């Protein structure tokens, strides 16, 4: 009798412990299958690459500081890698994802279990494919909730939370688009529609009168920065790129490819009316084609309201496509929280000064090449005049195993040739870049300042530049050429925004700073996909520090082979 009781209570205990463990496992271990699925958009059905058949893909939900595992099985026909955009992966670049930078691709039929280490990130980030152009459909949101416990959000707890993911949709196969662009050397065709949570116009956001909603915006588009607005409603931005900000209220937001943004929406308007959320391009290049369609979603108040059938939804005001002032009026207001609970450490003394141009280039036509770029050239792109070439083995492995000949350590600290970068007319001879796999090596704990200088070669454009492994402070930006003796005096070293993707303004510059305290191999690139493909990229290698906690962790046993 006694024994039976003991056994049964032991069993119950066992069961509790076991189910708890299983629950934890279920939360921290994800099984993802990269596979094709059929989707119909714009009255046209096509096969697209997805994770688990979903478009957009599954939302990862974690708490601040957690580590999770994602087992990625490639059931598709293309090489694939996955990247956790904005997750710093302290000392562990092995799971970061960019193809031939930190890993070789997961080939069809193969599996790779990626360890995703969250540390200081909070708010919203996202994940996406980081090989060829599959990220057009292989992407999804990452929600980082506050740590379990009393801390919570640094703003009134919203009544509900909704991811809002922007994408671009082509009627044709995106892989064909890449293939065609690589063959012709010209600009790829622009997309046929912008999507909101996978839909060009039918996503519905149902709200209750009086409640507040945390909208977790992600721009997963391949080439479009976006203006976004909701008719008659303001948005209060409370976070960007996985860091909370001082709240700012505006009637529109700007979000570039690679960026995420948390904003509160208060449902306090006439419930008898439908409202559009609209998104359309912020695009500045003169003569640069872009998808100029408008995506809409409908904001609808729950309840039995009289106006059925509803009158047509109200469209919000959006700044004009090329309204750079409107874009930077908004971006320039963003500030870090920089308070007791969210202290920041802006590097004040810089040990590594760098300036890099970002440019679109042309390569003159060679015999037998197809050259459908401007004036019969092939399009390219560069940083500091180097058009980055992907090696055939990943740089991280070459670095870790001391394999020579994969990359050179001589990415220049300054533009190799000074000219009036933002002049309206520039000689054609400046358009031709050099090519190479050249990386910047920095010592552990260096404080790096990087000025990204836009150029008007071919056509000036805004470039959303993304750094892996770090968030950086945006301490200043301006128009024209960066002036080293003048511009630093206007830097904000008190509460600059902390981001992982920064828009370099057209005909302008932006300065970022970070402390190189995450050893590893970290890709930096434009998040406009074609610019990345053309070579607007470089790599930072951050060396190990002395202490064990400042050194790279070893690779997992199942790294995909080359
Ligand atoms: C791009 O557009 C051109 C002109 O409309 C068309 O002929 C071509 O098939 C398109 N290419 C792809 C890959 O969609
Ligand atoms: C939106 O914000 C502006 C400026 O702060 C304010 O004038 C306006 O009343 C606000 N609109 C709503 C609907 O809250
Ligand atoms: C959008 O682009 C198309 C094709 O380039 C063009 O014909 C049309 O006028 C543009 N619409 C707007 C509103 O700019
Ligand atoms: C909704 O409101 C209308 C008009 O006020 C009323 O006739 C109808 O019964 C209501 N429906 C429900 C489900 O409450
Ligand atoms: C924006 O585009 C309009 C229409 O194409 C043009 O007239 C205007 O000059 C452009 N503005 C800027 C700042 O480029
Ligand atoms: C160009 O193509 C032709 C025909 O395929 C070939 O005979 C020739 O060697 C090629 N020339 C160069 C420079 O590659
Ligand atoms: C870029 O590099 C190429 C090749 O070395 C050189 O010819 C060209 O002058 C350089 N251009 C600039 C702007 O530095
Ligand atoms: C990093 O640099 C700061 C000064 O910039 C110094 O105080 C600190 O001790 C350094 N940390 C390590 C681990 O080297
Ligand atoms: C194309 O050639 C013309 C004439 O030489 C020149 O004016 C124009 O700037 C060139 N465009 C580009 C993008 O190279
Ligand atoms: C940089 O700014 C200083 C101080 O305003 C000015 O004297 C100098 O001419 C500027 N340099 C250039 C290249 O514009
Ligand atoms: C896939 O990856 C392997 C390993 O890096 C490489 O050898 C192969 O060429 C890649 N296939 C394609 C189609 O890129
Ligand atoms: Cu770019």
XYZ file of C-alpha atoms and ligand atoms in Angstrom:
717
model
C 0.000 0.000 0.000
C 2.687 2.394 1.158
C 4.919 1.271 -1.653
C 2.201 1.647 -4.254
C 1.584 5.178 -3.091
C 5.268 5.944 -3.280
C 5.503 4.554 -6.753
C 2.529 6.477 -7.987
C 3.740 9.764 -6.542
C 7.153 9.004 -7.982
C 5.437 8.363 -11.292
C 3.592 11.634 -11.130
C 6.780 13.474 -10.278
C 8.557 11.679 -13.082
C 5.759 12.530 -15.461
C 5.838 16.183 -14.440
C 9.582 16.465 -14.832
C 9.500 14.618 -18.120
C 6.648 16.624 -19.620
C 8.274 19.814 -18.456
C 11.507 18.766 -20.138
C 9.651 17.802 -23.279
C 7.903 21.151 -23.252
C 11.211 22.961 -22.886
C 12.613 20.848 -25.686
C 9.612 21.640 -27.846
C 10.216 25.340 -27.257
C 13.932 25.308 -27.851
C 14.250 22.652 -30.583
C 12.664 23.381 -33.929
C 12.456 21.057 -36.898
C 12.451 22.904 -40.159
C 12.190 21.450 -43.628
C 13.132 23.593 -46.602
C 10.687 22.475 -49.277
C 8.681 23.686 -52.244
C 5.012 24.590 -51.954
C 2.363 26.017 -54.298
C 1.108 29.528 -53.682
C -1.352 31.624 -55.701
C -0.882 35.369 -55.828
C -1.962 37.879 -58.483
C -4.182 35.130 -60.038
C -1.141 33.027 -60.767
C 0.000 29.825 -59.079
C 3.658 28.972 -58.730
C 5.986 26.772 -56.740
C 8.087 28.624 -54.220
C 10.731 27.578 -51.740
C 9.461 27.679 -48.139
C 10.213 26.497 -44.632
C 7.657 23.858 -43.606
C 5.435 24.840 -46.537
C 4.730 28.274 -45.063
C 5.014 31.716 -46.646
C 6.040 33.790 -44.762
C 7.802 31.099 -42.783
C 7.303 30.095 -39.139
C 7.654 32.758 -36.436
C 10.355 31.980 -33.881
C 9.360 33.003 -30.366
C 11.993 33.265 -27.646
C 12.694 35.106 -24.442
C 15.618 37.479 -24.135
C 18.867 35.597 -23.562
C 17.661 32.114 -24.586
C 19.526 29.668 -26.784
C 17.540 27.598 -29.265
C 18.321 24.921 -31.829
C 16.891 24.780 -35.320
C 17.383 21.539 -37.220
C 17.313 22.512 -40.878
C 16.674 19.740 -43.382
C 16.993 20.675 -47.054
C 14.304 18.872 -49.052
C 14.524 21.383 -51.896
C 16.637 21.242 -55.027
C 18.947 24.181 -54.269
C 21.822 24.696 -51.872
C 20.524 26.651 -48.885
C 21.717 28.443 -45.750
C 19.706 30.206 -43.047
C 20.678 33.405 -41.209
C 19.279 34.803 -37.936
C 19.289 38.466 -38.831
C 20.422 40.690 -35.959
C 21.159 37.817 -33.567
C 24.723 38.432 -32.426
C 25.646 34.767 -31.812
C 28.366 35.645 -29.291
C 31.629 33.851 -30.175
C 29.671 31.472 -32.375
C 29.647 32.551 -36.034
C 29.277 28.870 -37.012
C 25.468 29.192 -37.141
C 25.313 32.677 -38.623
C 24.554 31.440 -42.113
C 25.916 33.559 -44.984
C 26.960 31.189 -47.732
C 30.748 30.902 -48.243
C 31.353 33.456 -45.468
C 30.690 31.388 -42.342
C 29.575 28.062 -43.799
C 29.227 26.033 -46.927
C 25.638 25.501 -48.010
C 23.325 22.760 -46.816
C 23.045 20.731 -49.992
C 19.823 19.027 -51.140
C 19.045 16.070 -48.871
C 21.372 17.267 -46.104
C 20.721 18.526 -42.555
C 22.409 21.080 -40.319
C 21.370 21.872 -36.745
C 21.902 25.565 -36.056
C 22.383 26.869 -32.557
C 20.928 30.353 -32.221
C 22.273 32.236 -29.214
C 20.248 35.240 -28.098
C 21.937 37.664 -25.718
C 21.063 41.371 -25.542
C 18.467 41.403 -28.355
C 14.882 42.318 -27.472
C 11.840 43.156 -29.553
C 11.683 41.954 -33.145
C 14.235 40.447 -35.514
C 13.861 37.989 -38.372
C 15.468 35.057 -40.108
C 16.045 34.438 -43.807
C 17.883 32.327 -46.344
C 21.389 33.623 -47.062
C 22.195 31.794 -50.285
C 21.357 32.753 -53.898
C 18.023 34.644 -53.905
C 15.903 32.143 -51.986
C 15.313 34.627 -49.190
C 12.524 36.127 -51.376
C 10.226 33.457 -49.919
C 12.360 31.794 -47.222
C 12.013 34.206 -44.310
C 10.034 34.826 -41.142
C 9.829 36.866 -37.944
C 11.674 36.372 -34.656
C 9.830 37.650 -31.583
C 11.989 38.227 -28.517
C 9.827 38.560 -25.419
C 11.176 40.063 -22.203
C 12.854 37.655 -19.781
C 10.419 35.687 -17.642
C 9.938 37.683 -14.457
C 8.824 41.160 -13.482
C 10.911 43.203 -15.950
C 8.504 43.258 -18.905
C 8.383 45.824 -21.661
C 9.711 49.381 -21.248
C 6.285 50.632 -22.438
C 2.684 49.865 -21.453
C 2.040 46.178 -22.119
C 0.100 45.909 -25.386
C -3.190 44.016 -25.498
C -1.988 41.978 -28.477
C 1.014 41.570 -30.758
C 1.035 41.054 -34.511
C 4.009 40.425 -36.834
C 3.739 42.442 -40.064
C 6.183 41.145 -42.669
C 6.753 42.961 -45.943
C 7.933 41.056 -48.975
C 8.140 41.280 -52.742
C 6.365 38.905 -55.109
C 7.367 38.004 -58.645
C 4.997 36.116 -60.916
C 8.067 34.365 -62.314
C 10.487 32.053 -60.525
C 12.955 34.102 -58.451
C 15.789 31.658 -59.225
C 15.220 32.301 -62.956
C 15.446 36.004 -62.195
C 18.845 35.539 -60.562
C 20.034 33.293 -63.369
C 18.923 35.802 -65.964
C 20.534 38.733 -64.114
C 23.818 36.847 -63.786
C 23.746 35.925 -67.472
C 22.822 39.326 -68.890
C 24.749 41.537 -66.468
C 21.761 43.896 -66.425
C 19.239 44.947 -63.795
C 16.861 42.136 -62.778
C 13.146 42.689 -63.454
C 11.335 44.519 -60.687
C 8.792 42.633 -58.571
C 5.112 42.484 -59.503
C 3.750 43.277 -56.047
C 4.672 44.201 -52.509
C 3.168 41.848 -49.923
C 2.028 42.278 -46.321
C 2.197 38.968 -44.471
C 2.316 37.250 -47.847
C -0.687 39.080 -49.362
C -0.663 42.058 -51.756
C -3.999 43.399 -50.487
C -6.082 41.037 -48.397
C -4.364 40.737 -45.037
C -6.769 41.850 -42.304
C -5.835 43.214 -38.924
C -8.872 42.944 -36.647
C -8.730 45.250 -33.633
C -10.904 45.957 -30.598
C -11.872 49.538 -29.908
C -9.665 51.021 -27.181
C -6.996 48.325 -27.248
C -3.316 48.696 -28.074
C -1.398 46.521 -30.512
C 2.323 45.942 -30.785
C 3.019 45.674 -34.506
C 6.270 43.849 -35.142
C 7.311 45.078 -38.588
C 9.938 43.274 -40.671
C 11.063 44.370 -44.124
C 11.957 41.136 -45.910
C 11.725 42.711 -49.376
C 14.559 42.027 -51.812
C 15.145 45.606 -52.909
C 12.557 48.055 -51.594
C 12.796 50.424 -48.684
C 9.234 51.276 -47.708
C 7.057 54.041 -46.363
C 4.272 52.502 -44.271
C 1.224 54.181 -42.794
C -2.239 53.390 -41.411
C -5.058 55.770 -42.296
C -6.186 58.027 -39.407
C -3.872 56.272 -36.924
C -0.443 57.172 -35.631
C 2.279 54.662 -34.875
C 4.430 54.961 -31.772
C 7.816 53.431 -32.476
C 9.284 51.715 -29.408
C 12.047 49.612 -30.931
C 14.183 49.041 -34.015
C 16.387 46.120 -35.096
C 16.031 44.246 -31.799
C 16.718 47.210 -29.447
C 14.167 49.371 -27.685
C 14.055 53.091 -28.423
C 12.614 56.193 -26.844
C 9.003 56.254 -28.052
C 8.375 58.448 -31.085
C 4.963 59.012 -32.613
C 4.502 59.587 -36.312
C 1.888 59.028 -38.992
C 4.298 56.964 -41.139
C 7.403 54.849 -40.681
C 10.377 54.074 -42.934
C 11.783 50.587 -43.019
C 14.489 49.264 -45.334
C 15.266 45.684 -46.351
C 16.946 44.078 -43.354
C 15.351 46.341 -40.777
C 12.711 45.536 -38.188
C 10.656 47.950 -36.137
C 8.303 47.662 -33.156
C 5.421 50.136 -33.043
C 2.328 50.519 -30.916
C -1.009 51.078 -32.602
C -3.862 52.418 -30.496
C -7.275 51.444 -31.881
C -9.080 54.657 -30.986
C -10.775 55.747 -34.185
C -14.303 55.485 -35.541
C -15.057 51.734 -35.528
C -17.651 52.081 -38.287
C -14.947 52.672 -40.798
C -12.325 50.453 -42.440
C -8.757 51.716 -42.693
C -5.944 50.735 -45.008
C -2.443 50.035 -43.884
C -0.415 50.885 -46.983
C 3.196 50.264 -47.936
C 5.025 51.509 -50.972
C 8.558 52.169 -52.108
C 10.941 54.782 -50.820
C 13.206 54.774 -53.886
C 15.652 57.488 -54.805
C 17.719 56.375 -57.797
C 17.138 58.537 -60.846
C 16.448 56.208 -63.768
C 16.487 53.140 -61.502
C 13.409 50.958 -62.085
C 11.471 49.898 -59.039
C 8.164 48.280 -58.132
C 5.937 51.323 -57.669
C 2.809 49.393 -56.625
C 1.145 49.920 -53.233
C 0.436 47.021 -50.896
C -2.553 47.304 -48.598
C -3.911 45.502 -45.568
C -7.228 46.304 -43.929
C -7.586 47.415 -40.340
C -11.062 46.518 -39.147
C -12.666 47.074 -35.743
C -14.307 43.995 -34.192
C -17.963 44.201 -33.231
C -21.363 44.711 -34.684
C -21.063 48.087 -36.213
C -23.812 49.611 -38.276
C -21.994 50.509 -41.439
C -22.421 47.205 -43.246
C -21.645 47.058 -46.063
C -18.734 49.237 -45.084
C -17.840 52.249 -47.132
C -14.496 51.773 -48.900
C -11.455 51.819 -46.603
C -9.636 55.116 -46.208
C -6.163 55.285 -47.750
C -3.410 56.831 -45.642
C -1.121 59.616 -46.755
C 2.316 58.350 -47.783
C 5.321 60.509 -48.661
C 6.225 60.508 -52.362
C 8.578 57.737 -53.601
C 11.724 59.861 -53.635
C 11.009 61.999 -50.555
C 14.393 61.671 -48.879
C 13.554 64.509 -46.483
C 10.492 62.641 -45.225
C 12.549 59.449 -44.809
C 15.302 61.109 -42.796
C 12.940 63.349 -40.821
C 11.654 60.081 -39.419
C 14.939 58.141 -39.177
C 16.739 61.109 -37.637
C 14.347 61.111 -34.656
C 15.215 57.581 -33.494
C 17.095 57.429 -30.170
C 18.237 54.645 -27.877
C 16.507 54.367 -24.509
C 19.845 54.954 -22.760
C 18.425 54.764 -19.237
C 19.158 52.794 -16.068
C 17.446 49.619 -17.257
C 18.774 49.980 -20.784
C 22.234 51.504 -20.477
C 24.312 51.940 -23.618
C 28.056 52.007 -24.157
C 28.832 54.175 -27.147
C 32.531 53.961 -28.015
C 33.901 57.429 -27.319
C 37.562 56.848 -28.072
C 37.988 55.286 -31.522
C 40.945 52.957 -32.148
C 40.090 51.965 -35.733
C 38.983 54.718 -38.093
C 37.528 53.631 -41.408
C 35.759 55.274 -44.317
C 34.233 53.159 -47.055
C 32.470 54.191 -50.204
C 29.437 52.228 -51.320
C 28.985 52.280 -55.075
C 27.190 50.722 -57.992
C 29.699 50.055 -60.751
C 30.011 48.820 -64.300
C 32.425 46.336 -65.790
C 33.289 46.837 -69.459
C 32.141 44.083 -71.783
C 34.550 41.297 -72.592
C 34.424 39.129 -75.683
C 31.614 36.541 -75.497
C 30.031 38.175 -72.425
C 26.393 39.276 -72.477
C 26.362 42.910 -71.422
C 22.910 44.350 -70.878
C 23.966 46.843 -68.215
C 24.166 50.588 -68.976
C 25.916 51.338 -72.299
C 26.636 47.672 -72.968
C 28.423 46.971 -69.679
C 27.825 44.514 -66.836
C 26.594 45.904 -63.527
C 28.672 45.464 -60.388
C 28.885 47.068 -56.944
C 31.617 47.704 -54.410
C 32.825 48.971 -51.063
C 35.999 51.052 -51.254
C 36.159 50.151 -54.946
C 36.433 46.414 -54.228
C 33.706 44.308 -55.719
C 33.565 41.401 -53.287
C 33.977 37.919 -54.726
C 32.608 34.942 -52.789
C 35.289 32.295 -52.269
C 34.528 28.597 -52.895
C 35.232 27.668 -49.280
C 33.851 29.638 -46.354
C 36.114 32.317 -44.896
C 35.380 31.243 -41.322
C 36.755 27.754 -41.915
C 39.781 29.124 -43.752
C 40.435 31.503 -40.844
C 39.877 28.893 -38.128
C 41.994 26.230 -39.815
C 44.672 28.631 -41.116
C 44.061 27.761 -44.756
C 45.849 30.184 -47.064
C 44.706 31.560 -50.379
C 40.982 31.894 -49.630
C 40.948 35.613 -48.775
C 43.297 38.580 -48.377
C 43.528 40.715 -45.235
C 43.910 44.028 -47.006
C 40.489 45.659 -47.205
C 41.498 49.347 -47.210
C 40.634 51.641 -44.299
C 39.933 54.517 -46.665
C 38.754 54.962 -50.240
C 41.741 54.208 -52.481
C 40.982 57.243 -54.633
C 39.383 60.490 -53.478
C 36.946 62.247 -55.769
C 33.811 64.321 -55.325
C 31.739 61.250 -54.383
C 28.389 63.009 -54.528
C 28.871 65.155 -57.628
C 25.980 65.094 -60.108
C 28.248 64.045 -62.971
C 31.212 61.753 -62.572
C 33.656 60.509 -65.206
C 32.828 57.037 -66.526
C 36.374 55.865 -65.762
C 35.550 55.936 -62.023
C 32.816 53.346 -62.520
C 35.116 50.366 -62.938
C 35.923 48.548 -59.659
C 38.588 46.041 -58.781
C 37.498 42.562 -57.709
C 38.625 40.434 -54.800
C 37.942 38.659 -51.511
C 39.475 41.205 -49.177
C 38.618 41.350 -45.497
C 39.252 43.776 -42.641
C 40.952 42.204 -39.616
C 40.513 43.982 -36.283
C 41.858 43.233 -32.826
C 39.517 42.080 -30.104
C 38.006 45.022 -28.212
C 38.951 47.596 -30.879
C 36.540 50.464 -31.123
C 35.645 50.808 -34.764
C 34.257 53.881 -36.483
C 33.084 53.305 -40.028
C 31.857 56.143 -42.209
C 29.801 54.798 -45.100
C 29.989 57.269 -47.959
C 27.434 57.079 -50.764
C 28.585 57.802 -54.302
C 26.699 58.944 -57.369
C 28.477 56.549 -59.718
C 25.901 55.290 -62.298
C 23.131 56.629 -60.055
C 23.026 57.633 -56.442
C 20.752 55.471 -54.286
C 20.049 54.783 -50.635
C 21.853 51.617 -49.469
C 20.710 49.679 -46.382
C 24.018 48.335 -45.048
C 23.868 45.373 -42.672
C 26.568 44.064 -40.323
C 26.455 40.529 -38.938
C 27.477 39.692 -35.368
C 26.886 43.200 -34.018
C 24.491 46.026 -33.531
C 26.150 49.396 -34.032
C 25.433 52.939 -32.962
C 24.458 55.387 -35.690
C 26.279 58.429 -34.352
C 25.776 60.752 -37.310
C 24.681 61.170 -40.899
C 24.553 63.926 -43.451
C 24.391 64.880 -47.087
C 27.258 65.555 -49.460
C 30.775 64.284 -48.786
C 31.809 63.416 -45.249
C 34.062 66.126 -43.859
C 36.420 64.716 -41.258
C 37.279 68.046 -39.655
C 33.711 69.271 -39.434
C 31.100 66.498 -39.268
C 32.209 64.596 -36.138
C 31.342 67.652 -34.036
C 27.661 66.909 -34.653
C 27.858 63.235 -33.559
C 25.362 62.008 -30.994
C 27.347 59.999 -28.429
C 24.624 60.230 -25.773
C 21.646 58.259 -27.078
C 22.270 57.254 -30.722
C 20.053 54.485 -32.094
C 21.450 50.959 -32.005
C 20.755 49.042 -35.222
C 22.060 46.224 -37.379
C 21.055 47.794 -40.703
C 21.564 51.465 -41.540
C 20.378 53.395 -44.562
C 23.232 55.309 -46.191
C 21.378 58.322 -47.589
C 21.502 59.107 -51.306
C 24.305 61.618 -51.938
C 25.273 61.384 -48.301
C 27.080 59.515 -45.558
C 26.436 57.830 -42.240
C 28.818 57.052 -39.358
C 28.524 53.920 -37.246
C 30.530 52.811 -34.217
C 30.895 49.472 -32.469
C 33.215 47.770 -30.013
C 34.699 44.661 -31.618
C 33.976 42.356 -28.690
C 32.470 39.458 -30.620
C 35.285 37.405 -32.120
C 34.554 35.733 -35.426
C 33.980 36.272 -39.107
C 31.179 38.717 -39.795
C 29.726 39.660 -43.147
C 28.842 43.256 -43.995
C 26.724 43.935 -47.066
C 24.028 45.967 -48.704
C 20.642 44.391 -48.013
C 19.401 45.195 -51.503
C 19.830 41.682 -52.821
C 21.167 42.525 -56.269
C 23.753 44.889 -54.773
C 24.958 42.104 -52.497
C 25.203 39.745 -55.457
C 27.136 42.388 -57.413
C 29.708 42.776 -54.635
C 28.690 45.611 -52.261
C 30.076 43.531 -49.417
C 33.029 43.025 -47.140
C 33.962 40.908 -44.135
C 35.201 41.810 -40.671
C 37.398 39.274 -38.948
C 37.482 40.054 -35.248
C 40.389 38.286 -33.597
C 40.248 36.419 -30.310
C 40.923 38.238 -27.060
C 43.157 36.860 -24.330
C 40.569 35.544 -21.896
C 38.741 32.280 -22.609
C 35.450 34.184 -22.696
C 36.872 36.313 -25.494
C 37.672 33.430 -27.814
C 35.770 31.691 -30.592
C 33.843 28.587 -29.604
C 34.660 25.433 -31.577
C 32.497 24.439 -34.569
C 29.694 21.882 -34.216
C 30.377 18.412 -35.646
C 27.766 18.691 -38.409
C 29.038 21.791 -40.266
C 28.050 21.300 -43.928
C 31.102 20.350 -46.006
C 32.092 22.241 -49.144
C 11.939 40.070 -67.441
O 11.127 40.938 -68.206
C 11.249 40.749 -69.619
C 10.438 41.841 -70.301
O 9.148 41.918 -69.772
C 10.781 39.352 -69.990
O 10.945 39.116 -71.349
C 11.610 38.335 -69.199
O 11.120 37.026 -69.423
C 11.545 38.623 -67.709
N 12.453 37.721 -67.032
C 12.125 37.030 -65.938
C 13.156 36.116 -65.376
O 11.065 37.145 -65.399
C -1.077 61.859 -34.599
O 0.013 62.634 -34.158
C -0.101 63.996 -34.493
C 1.168 64.685 -34.085
O 1.636 64.200 -32.864
C -1.330 64.587 -33.800
O -1.479 65.927 -34.176
C -2.548 63.791 -34.228
O -3.675 64.250 -33.511
C -2.364 62.339 -33.955
N -3.472 61.602 -34.526
C -4.077 60.606 -33.880
C -5.149 59.918 -34.630
O -3.788 60.258 -32.757
C 4.950 52.932 -62.158
O 5.840 52.323 -63.066
C 5.266 52.090 -64.336
C 6.240 51.260 -65.142
O 7.528 51.783 -65.065
C 4.927 53.427 -64.985
O 4.348 53.221 -66.237
C 3.967 54.179 -64.083
O 3.739 55.470 -64.591
C 4.509 54.306 -62.690
N 3.497 54.844 -61.793
C 3.741 55.823 -60.950
C 2.606 56.246 -60.082
O 4.829 56.358 -60.860
C -26.190 43.987 -35.417
O -26.823 45.260 -35.421
C -28.001 45.323 -36.198
C -28.469 46.770 -36.273
O -28.185 47.445 -35.102
C -29.033 44.363 -35.578
O -30.203 44.391 -36.374
C -28.448 42.965 -35.571
O -29.352 42.078 -34.926
C -27.117 42.934 -34.826
N -26.499 41.622 -34.996
C -25.942 40.974 -34.004
C -25.354 39.648 -34.349
O -25.880 41.430 -32.883
C 11.183 63.177 -57.278
O 10.515 62.712 -58.423
C 9.801 63.729 -59.103
C 8.981 63.071 -60.206
O 9.737 62.157 -60.904
C 10.797 64.747 -59.647
O 10.125 65.789 -60.300
C 11.586 65.310 -58.473
O 12.598 66.157 -58.953
C 12.220 64.205 -57.672
N 12.809 64.736 -56.470
C 14.042 64.468 -56.091
C 14.489 65.066 -54.807
O 14.775 63.723 -56.741
C 34.216 33.175 -77.732
O 33.353 32.109 -78.108
C 33.802 31.411 -79.262
C 32.720 30.426 -79.661
O 32.229 29.719 -78.542
C 35.147 30.740 -78.964
O 35.619 30.069 -80.103
C 36.148 31.796 -78.533
O 37.348 31.203 -78.114
C 35.594 32.630 -77.380
N 36.501 33.739 -77.122
C 36.944 34.037 -75.908
C 37.884 35.208 -75.792
O 36.598 33.436 -74.895
C 39.136 51.028 -58.800
O 40.049 49.994 -59.090
C 40.340 49.907 -60.466
C 41.177 48.657 -60.682
O 42.286 48.655 -59.858
C 41.064 51.182 -60.882
O 41.336 51.127 -62.257
C 40.149 52.359 -60.603
O 40.810 53.562 -60.872
C 39.700 52.377 -59.163
N 38.669 53.373 -59.017
C 38.523 54.085 -57.910
C 37.409 55.092 -57.912
O 39.209 53.946 -56.920
C 38.580 46.771 -23.669
O 38.974 48.119 -23.828
C 38.692 48.956 -22.728
C 39.114 50.356 -23.065
O 38.644 50.737 -24.318
C 39.398 48.448 -21.491
O 39.007 49.219 -20.393
C 39.001 46.993 -21.248
O 39.755 46.472 -20.179
C 39.262 46.157 -22.468
N 38.778 44.823 -22.248
C 39.428 43.730 -22.619
C 38.795 42.441 -22.263
O 40.468 43.768 -23.228
C 26.493 55.969 -71.172
O 27.203 56.642 -72.186
C 26.856 58.014 -72.336
C 27.629 58.563 -73.516
O 28.977 58.234 -73.415
C 27.175 58.759 -71.049
O 26.765 60.091 -71.158
C 26.427 58.084 -69.911
O 26.792 58.701 -68.686
C 26.762 56.619 -69.833
N 25.999 56.006 -68.781
C 26.533 55.136 -67.922
C 25.657 54.658 -66.831
O 27.665 54.723 -68.012
C 35.457 70.765 -44.080
O 34.956 71.616 -43.106
C 35.842 72.668 -42.763
C 35.277 73.405 -41.575
O 33.959 73.796 -41.816
C 36.031 73.547 -43.981
O 36.929 74.572 -43.688
C 36.579 72.715 -45.138
O 36.636 73.477 -46.311
C 35.691 71.505 -45.380
N 36.342 70.630 -46.335
C 35.796 70.318 -47.486
C 36.563 69.415 -48.361
O 34.677 70.714 -47.810
C 26.329 23.573 -53.708
O 27.332 23.605 -52.729
C 28.451 22.788 -53.034
C 29.392 22.874 -51.834
O 29.874 24.162 -51.664
C 29.095 23.246 -54.318
O 30.168 22.393 -54.641
C 28.070 23.223 -55.438
O 28.622 23.783 -56.604
C 26.858 24.053 -55.036
N 25.830 23.932 -56.067
C 25.340 24.983 -56.698
C 24.292 24.691 -57.721
O 25.717 26.116 -56.477
Cu 22.798 48.852 -52.049
